[in-house]
Structure formats: structure tokens, C-alpha cells
Coordinates of C-alpha atoms in Angstrom, one line a residue:
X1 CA 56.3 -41.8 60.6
X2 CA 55.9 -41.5 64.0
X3 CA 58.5 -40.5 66.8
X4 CA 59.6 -41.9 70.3
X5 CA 61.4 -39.5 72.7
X6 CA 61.7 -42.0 75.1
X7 CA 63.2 -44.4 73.1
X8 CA 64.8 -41.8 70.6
X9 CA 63.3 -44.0 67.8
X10 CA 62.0 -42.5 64.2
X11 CA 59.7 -45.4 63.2
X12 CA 58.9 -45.9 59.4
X13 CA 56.8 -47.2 57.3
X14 CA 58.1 -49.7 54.1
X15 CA 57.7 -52.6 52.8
X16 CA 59.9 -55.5 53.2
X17 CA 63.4 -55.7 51.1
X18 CA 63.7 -59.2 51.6
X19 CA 61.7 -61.8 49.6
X20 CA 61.8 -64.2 52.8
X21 CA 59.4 -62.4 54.4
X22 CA 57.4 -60.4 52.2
X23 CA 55.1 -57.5 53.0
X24 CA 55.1 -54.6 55.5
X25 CA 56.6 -53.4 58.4
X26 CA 58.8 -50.8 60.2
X27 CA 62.6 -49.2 60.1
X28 CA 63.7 -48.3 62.8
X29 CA 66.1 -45.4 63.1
X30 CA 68.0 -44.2 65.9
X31 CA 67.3 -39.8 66.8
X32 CA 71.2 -39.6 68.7
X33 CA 73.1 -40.0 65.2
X34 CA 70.2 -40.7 62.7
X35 CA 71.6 -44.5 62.0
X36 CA 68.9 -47.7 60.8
X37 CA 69.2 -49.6 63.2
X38 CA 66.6 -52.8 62.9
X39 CA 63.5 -53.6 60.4
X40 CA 60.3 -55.2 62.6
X41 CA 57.6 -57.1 60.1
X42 CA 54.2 -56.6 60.9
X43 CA 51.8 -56.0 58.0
X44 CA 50.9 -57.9 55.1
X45 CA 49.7 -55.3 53.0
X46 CA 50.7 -51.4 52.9
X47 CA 51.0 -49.3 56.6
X48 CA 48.6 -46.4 56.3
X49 CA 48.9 -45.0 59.7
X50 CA 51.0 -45.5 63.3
X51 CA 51.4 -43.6 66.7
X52 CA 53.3 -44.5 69.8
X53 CA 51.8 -44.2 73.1
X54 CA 51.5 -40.9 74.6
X55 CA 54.1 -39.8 76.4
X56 CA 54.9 -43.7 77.4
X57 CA 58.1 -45.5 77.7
X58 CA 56.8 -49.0 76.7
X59 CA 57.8 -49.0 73.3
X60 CA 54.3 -50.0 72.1
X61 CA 53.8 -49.0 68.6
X62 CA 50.7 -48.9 67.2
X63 CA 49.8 -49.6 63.4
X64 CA 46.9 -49.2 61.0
X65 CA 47.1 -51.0 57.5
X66 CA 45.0 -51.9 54.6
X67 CA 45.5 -55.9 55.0
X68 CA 42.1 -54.9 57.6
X69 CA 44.1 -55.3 60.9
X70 CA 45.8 -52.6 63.8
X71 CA 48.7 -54.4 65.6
X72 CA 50.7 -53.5 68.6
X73 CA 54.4 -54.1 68.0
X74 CA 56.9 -54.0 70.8
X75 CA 60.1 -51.8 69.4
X76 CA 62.2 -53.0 72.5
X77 CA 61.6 -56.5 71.2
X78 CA 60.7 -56.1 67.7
X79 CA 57.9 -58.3 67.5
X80 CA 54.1 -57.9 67.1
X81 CA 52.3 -58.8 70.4
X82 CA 48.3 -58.4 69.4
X83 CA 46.6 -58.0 66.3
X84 CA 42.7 -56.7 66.0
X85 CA 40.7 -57.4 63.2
X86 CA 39.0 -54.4 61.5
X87 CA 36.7 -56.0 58.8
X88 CA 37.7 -52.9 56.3
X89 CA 41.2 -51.3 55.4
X90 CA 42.5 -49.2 58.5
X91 CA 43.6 -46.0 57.2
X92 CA 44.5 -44.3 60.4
X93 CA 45.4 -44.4 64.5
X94 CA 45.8 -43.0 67.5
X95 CA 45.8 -43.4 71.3
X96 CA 44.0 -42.0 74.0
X97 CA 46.2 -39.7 75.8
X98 CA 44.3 -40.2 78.8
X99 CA 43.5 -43.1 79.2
X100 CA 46.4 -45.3 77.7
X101 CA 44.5 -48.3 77.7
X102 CA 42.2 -47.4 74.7
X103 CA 43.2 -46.6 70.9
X104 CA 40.8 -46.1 68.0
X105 CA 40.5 -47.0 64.4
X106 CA 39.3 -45.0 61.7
X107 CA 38.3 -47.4 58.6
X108 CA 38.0 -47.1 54.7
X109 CA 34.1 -46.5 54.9
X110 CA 34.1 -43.7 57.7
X111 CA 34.0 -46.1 61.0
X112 CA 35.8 -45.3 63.6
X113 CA 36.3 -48.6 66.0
X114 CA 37.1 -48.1 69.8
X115 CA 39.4 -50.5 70.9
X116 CA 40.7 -51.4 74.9
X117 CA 43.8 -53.4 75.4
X118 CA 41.9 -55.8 78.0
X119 CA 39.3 -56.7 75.5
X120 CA 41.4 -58.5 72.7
X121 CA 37.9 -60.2 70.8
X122 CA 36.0 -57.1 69.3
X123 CA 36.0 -53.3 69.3
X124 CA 33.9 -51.5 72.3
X125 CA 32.2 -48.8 69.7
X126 CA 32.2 -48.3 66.9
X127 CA 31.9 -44.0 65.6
X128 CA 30.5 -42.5 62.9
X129 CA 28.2 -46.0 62.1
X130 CA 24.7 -44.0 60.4
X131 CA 27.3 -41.4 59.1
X132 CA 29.6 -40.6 56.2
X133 CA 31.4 -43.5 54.4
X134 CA 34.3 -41.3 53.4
X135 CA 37.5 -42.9 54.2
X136 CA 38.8 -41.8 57.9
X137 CA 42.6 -40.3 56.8
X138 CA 43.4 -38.5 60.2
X139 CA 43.0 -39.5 64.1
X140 CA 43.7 -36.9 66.8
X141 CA 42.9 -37.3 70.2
X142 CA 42.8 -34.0 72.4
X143 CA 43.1 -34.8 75.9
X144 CA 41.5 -33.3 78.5
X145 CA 43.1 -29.9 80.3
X146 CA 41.2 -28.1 83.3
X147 CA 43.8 -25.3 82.6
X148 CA 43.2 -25.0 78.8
X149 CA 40.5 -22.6 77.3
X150 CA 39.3 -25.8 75.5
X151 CA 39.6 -28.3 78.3
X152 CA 37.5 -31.0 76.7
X153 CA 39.0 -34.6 75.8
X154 CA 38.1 -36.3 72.5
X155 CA 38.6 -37.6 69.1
X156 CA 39.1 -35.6 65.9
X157 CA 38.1 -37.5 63.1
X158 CA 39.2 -36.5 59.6
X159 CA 37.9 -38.1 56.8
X160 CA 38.1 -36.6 53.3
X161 CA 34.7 -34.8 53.1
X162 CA 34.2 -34.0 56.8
X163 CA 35.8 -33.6 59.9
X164 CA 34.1 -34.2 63.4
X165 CA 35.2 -33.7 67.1
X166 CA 33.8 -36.8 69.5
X167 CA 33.3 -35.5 73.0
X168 CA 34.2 -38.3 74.9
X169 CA 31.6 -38.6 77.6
X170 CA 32.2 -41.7 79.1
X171 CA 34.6 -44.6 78.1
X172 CA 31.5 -45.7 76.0
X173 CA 29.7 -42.6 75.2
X174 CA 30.9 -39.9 72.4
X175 CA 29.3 -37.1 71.2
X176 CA 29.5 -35.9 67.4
X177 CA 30.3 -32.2 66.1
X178 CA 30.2 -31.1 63.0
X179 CA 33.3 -28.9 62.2
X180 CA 33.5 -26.0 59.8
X181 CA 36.3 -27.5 58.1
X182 CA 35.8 -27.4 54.2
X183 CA 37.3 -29.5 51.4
X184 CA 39.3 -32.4 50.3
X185 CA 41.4 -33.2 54.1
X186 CA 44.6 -34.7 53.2
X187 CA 46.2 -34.4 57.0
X188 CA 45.4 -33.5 60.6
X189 CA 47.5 -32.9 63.3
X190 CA 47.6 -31.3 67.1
X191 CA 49.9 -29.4 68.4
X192 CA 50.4 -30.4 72.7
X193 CA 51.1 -27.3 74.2
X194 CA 48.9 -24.8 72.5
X195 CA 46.1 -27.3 71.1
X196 CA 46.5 -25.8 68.0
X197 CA 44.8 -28.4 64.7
X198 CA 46.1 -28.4 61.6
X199 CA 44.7 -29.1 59.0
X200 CA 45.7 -29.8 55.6
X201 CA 43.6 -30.0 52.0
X202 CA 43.9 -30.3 48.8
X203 CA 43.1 -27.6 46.3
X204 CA 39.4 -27.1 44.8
X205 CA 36.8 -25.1 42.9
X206 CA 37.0 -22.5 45.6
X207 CA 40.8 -22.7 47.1
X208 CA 43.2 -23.2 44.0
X209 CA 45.9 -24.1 45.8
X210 CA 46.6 -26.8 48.8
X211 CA 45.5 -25.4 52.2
X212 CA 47.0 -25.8 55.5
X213 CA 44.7 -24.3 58.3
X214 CA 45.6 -23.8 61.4
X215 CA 43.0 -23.4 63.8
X216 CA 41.4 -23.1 67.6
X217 CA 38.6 -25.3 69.0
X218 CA 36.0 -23.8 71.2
X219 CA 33.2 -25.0 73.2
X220 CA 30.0 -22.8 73.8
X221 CA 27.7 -23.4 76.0
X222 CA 23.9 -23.4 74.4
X223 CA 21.5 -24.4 76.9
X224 CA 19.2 -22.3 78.4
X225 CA 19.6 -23.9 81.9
X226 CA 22.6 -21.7 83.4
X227 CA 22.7 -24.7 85.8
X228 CA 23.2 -27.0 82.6
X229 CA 26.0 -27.4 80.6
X230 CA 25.5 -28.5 76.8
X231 CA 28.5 -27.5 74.5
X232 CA 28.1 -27.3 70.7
X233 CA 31.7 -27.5 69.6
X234 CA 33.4 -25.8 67.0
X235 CA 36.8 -24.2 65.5
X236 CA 37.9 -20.9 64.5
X237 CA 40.8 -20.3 61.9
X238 CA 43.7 -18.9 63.5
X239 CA 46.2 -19.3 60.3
X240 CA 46.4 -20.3 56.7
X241 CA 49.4 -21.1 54.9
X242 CA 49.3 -21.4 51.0
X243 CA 51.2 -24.4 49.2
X244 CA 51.4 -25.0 45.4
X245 CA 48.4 -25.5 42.7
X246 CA 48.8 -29.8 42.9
X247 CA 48.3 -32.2 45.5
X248 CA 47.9 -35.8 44.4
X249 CA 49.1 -37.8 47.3
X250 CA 47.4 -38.3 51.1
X251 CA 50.8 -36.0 52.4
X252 CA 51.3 -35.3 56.0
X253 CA 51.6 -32.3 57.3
X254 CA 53.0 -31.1 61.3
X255 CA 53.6 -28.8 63.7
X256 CA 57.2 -28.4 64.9
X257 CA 58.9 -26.0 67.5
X258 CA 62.7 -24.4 68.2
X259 CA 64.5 -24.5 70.7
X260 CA 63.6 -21.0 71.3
X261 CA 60.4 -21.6 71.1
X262 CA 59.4 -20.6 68.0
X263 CA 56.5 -23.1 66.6
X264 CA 56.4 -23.5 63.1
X265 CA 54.3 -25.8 60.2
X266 CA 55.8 -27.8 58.0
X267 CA 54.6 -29.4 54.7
X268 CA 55.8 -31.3 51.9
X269 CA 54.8 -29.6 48.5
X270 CA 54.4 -31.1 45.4
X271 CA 54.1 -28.6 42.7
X272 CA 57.7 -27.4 44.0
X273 CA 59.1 -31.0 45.1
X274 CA 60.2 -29.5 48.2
X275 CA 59.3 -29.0 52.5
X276 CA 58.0 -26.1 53.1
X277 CA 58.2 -24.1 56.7
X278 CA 56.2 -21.3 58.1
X279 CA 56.6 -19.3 61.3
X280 CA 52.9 -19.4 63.1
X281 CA 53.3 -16.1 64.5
X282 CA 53.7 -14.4 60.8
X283 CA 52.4 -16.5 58.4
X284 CA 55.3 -16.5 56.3
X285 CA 57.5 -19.1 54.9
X286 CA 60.5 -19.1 56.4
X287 CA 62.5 -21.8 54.1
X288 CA 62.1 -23.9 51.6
X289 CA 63.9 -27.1 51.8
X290 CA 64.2 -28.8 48.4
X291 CA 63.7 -32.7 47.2
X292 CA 63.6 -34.9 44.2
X293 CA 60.9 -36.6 44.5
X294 CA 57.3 -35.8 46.3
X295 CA 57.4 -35.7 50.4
X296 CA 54.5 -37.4 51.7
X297 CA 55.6 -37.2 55.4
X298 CA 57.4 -34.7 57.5
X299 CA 58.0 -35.3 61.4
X300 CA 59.3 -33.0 64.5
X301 CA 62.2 -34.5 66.7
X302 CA 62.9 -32.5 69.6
X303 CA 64.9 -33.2 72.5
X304 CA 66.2 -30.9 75.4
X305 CA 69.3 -30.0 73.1
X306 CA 68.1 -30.2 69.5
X307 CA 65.3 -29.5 67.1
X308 CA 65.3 -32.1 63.7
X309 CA 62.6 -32.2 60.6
X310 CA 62.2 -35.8 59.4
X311 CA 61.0 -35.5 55.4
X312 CA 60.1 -38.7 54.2
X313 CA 59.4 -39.7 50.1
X314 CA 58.9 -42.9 48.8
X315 CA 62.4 -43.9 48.3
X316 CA 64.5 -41.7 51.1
X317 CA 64.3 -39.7 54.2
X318 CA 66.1 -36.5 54.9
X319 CA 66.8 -35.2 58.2
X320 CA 67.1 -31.2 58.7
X321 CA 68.8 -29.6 61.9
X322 CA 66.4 -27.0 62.9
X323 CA 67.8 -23.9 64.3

């Protein structure tokens, strides 16, 4: 799922109803009284990711899916307006927040490809080439903040076995770190205010139940030159919130906020077929929201007036007033 405030849109992922025109695309529902409104085709084969622009009014969405393509669909016209050829099965998105013109691709074996609007042929880089072919489940970009403790922009790349932070240098220059981020990722998300990550994992050996951390990134300076700077980037837990014994599917956890500015974390749980909210500040559930069948997405829609959770499961969506 992925919300527009601009164009209070919730846009979903599912395959087509009609045997016309078979395969994949996106509902459309309307945030002011929750309604479908319109379906948009786009894929051939299942949507595994999709973002709109940052804080843009365009109506571009962007879409990752295993038919080996990410395409940019306009939601004001509901059509698809470029497609990009990824080789391999995209399995996530995102947008630079900066710079609007680039997006990236994270691919089935670990790639990550750099795309820019104006270059409709090929990816500019391509991430993560000489390193682990674990599938890339979770693109983040952090954009850059002078007034932030962490004011560096870049790409956090999730894949199942590792999770890195690309320093982005230059438009074609990105720097790899290592973060200590351990076990089986299912999810990653950033919060905008606070640049808070989440991130979520199924249980293991060590962690018997599913994990949702929620952490800090830091930069520290390491060269000896005090008239050089060279960061070595890393995180620092901040949070965990504890979910059930089972995790079987690639669910999505969030961050979400009230209007009194309470910011909370959301995840579906499977061992209790139900949403599950903590308070940040505590660490403590605060509800439990019940469901028949696994949720495998949850989404924050906030306007100036109201605060909604969007829990999505393979066959319906339920939408929460959040108080």
C-alpha cells in the first residue's frame, strides 16, 4: 500500500478481477470517506512494492513487480506512462526525496539499480553488484537534513540477510555500510520527522519471536585528519517491540502518529491474526486490533483533522480511526 496526501488516495496492490485484462495493477481508494473508486492495470505478474513521490502532487506512482519491470503510472489519469526494464524480479522501490528525478530498484539477487527520469534506456548504477545476492525486500531513502543529528542523505537497503546504508556522494557515487541489523528482515520503514527505522524480522535461533526494532542512525567521524571528514555509519537500537512465535509471510510493518502527537508502530501478527500497536515512548502495546485472516500490510493516513490505520490481507482491507 502506499498513501497520497495530496491526492487523498490509498493505492493497492491486486490482481485484476476481470479476465479482459488479466494480471496486476492498482485500486484506488479514496482517504475523505474510504470509497474504491477506480482500478489502474499495470503489471503482468504480482506487485511487490510501490511509493508515491515525496511530498509531490503529480500523482506519479511508482511500482516494483516480479514480471522484471518498475513502471510509473499516472493516478490522475490512470494509465502507465514509462516502464524500465530490470532483468530480475523487482521486489522493492522508492524515491529520492531529494532529488525527485531519481528512484531506485532493489532486485531478487541483491542489486539495487539507480534509475533518473531523463534517461528512459538503462539504469545509471547499479548497488550492491560484488555483494550479497539476497533478495532486496525494503527501500528507504533518508534525505538529507542540516538540522538533524544524522543529516546525511541515502539509501537503506534491506535485504533478508543484511541491511546497508548508501551514503549518497554524488548523483553517481554511494558509499556502502554495513549495519548491525541481525536476522531474517521482513520490513523497513522511516519515520520523517524523527528519522526513526524500523525494522521488522522474523523469529530465529536466537529471537523466538518476530522482532520489530526501532532504531537511530549515527555517523562518526574516523579519520585521523580533524580537517577530514570520513563517517563510518551505523545504528543504535532505540526500541523493540515483541510480536508472536510465527512469521511466514514478507509483512509490512509502519510507523504512525496521533493527532496529539503520539507516534506509535504498528504490525500485523500472525500467530494472533490481528494488528498490533505500540506507543514508542513506552514500549507497550497499546491495542490489539483483531482479523481473520493474516495482515501483510498496515499503512498511516493522516490529515490535519484525522489519524486512520489501513490493514490490508489478502482478501480485505480494514480501516481504523485512530484516536
Amino acid at each position: 500500500m502506499a498513501y497520497s496526501a495530496h491526492m487523498n488516495v490509498l493505492a493497492i496492490s491486486q490482481p485484476s478481477s476481470s479476465a479482459l485484462f488479466p494480471g496486476f495493477g492498482i485500486k484506488k481508494i479514496c482517504t475523505l470517506d474510504f470509497k474504491s473508486t477506480e482500478y489502474v492495470s499495470v503489471h503482468s505478474n504480482v506487485v511487490r512494492d510501490l511509493a508515491f513521490k515525496h511530498k509531490d502532487a503529480d500523482g506519479l506512482l511508482l511500482t516494483a513487480s516480479i514480471d522484471k519491470t518498475v513502471r510509473l503510472s499516472s493516478l490522475h489519469s490512470n494509465t502507465v506512462v514509462q516502464t524500465y526494464q530490470t532483468g530480475l524480479p523487482a521486489w522493492s522501490c522508492c524515491w529520492n526525496a531529494n532529488y525527485p528525478q531519481y528512484f531506485y530498484a532493489g532486485l531478487q539477487n541483491g542489486t539495487v539499480l539507480v534509475f533518473d527520469t531523463r534517461n528512459t534506456s538503462a539504469p545509471t548504477v547499479e548497488l550492491n553488484t560484488d555483494g550479497s545476492k539476497s533478495p532486496v525486500v525494503a527501500l528507504q531513502y533518508v534525505p538529507w537534513d542540516s538540522s538533524a543529528q544524522f543529516s546525511l542523505a541515502g539509501l537503506l537497503v534491506g535485504q533478508l540477510n543484511k541491511t546497508y546504508f548508501y551514503e549518497r556522494k554524488s548523483d553517481s557515487e554511494y558509499r556502502p555500510h554495513l549495519l548491525p541489523l541481525d536476522g531474517n528482515l521482513t520490513s523497513m520503514t522511516v519515520e520523517e520527522s524523527s528519522r526513526h527505522v524500523l525494522a521488522s524480522f522474523r523469529p530465529n535461533a536466537t529471537s523466538p519471536t518476530v522482532r520489530h526494532v526501532m532504531c537511530e542512525l549515527d555517523a562518526i567521524n574516523v579519520s585521523d585528519d580533524p580537517t577530514v571528514i570520513d563517517n563510518a555509519v551505523t545504528c543504535h537500537p532505540v526500541q523493540t517491540f515483541n510480536g508472536g512465535k510465527s512469521q511466514k509471510l514478507l509483512a509490512k510493518s509502519c510507523f504512525a502518529s496521533t493527532l496529539d502527537g503520539q507516534l506509535l508502530v504498528c504490525a500485523g501478527d500472525e500467530a494472533s491474526n490481528s494488528t498490533i500497536v505500540w506507543n514508542t515512548s513506552t514500549g507497550h502495546s497499546v491495542t490489539k486490533l483483531p482479523s481473520s485472516s493474516p495482515i501483510i500490510d498496515v499503512c498511516s493516513i493522516k490529515t490535519e483533522t484525522s489519524c486512520h490505520l489501513a490493514a490490508l490481507s489478502d482478501k480485505f482491507i480494514n480501516i481504523y480511526t485512530m484516536s
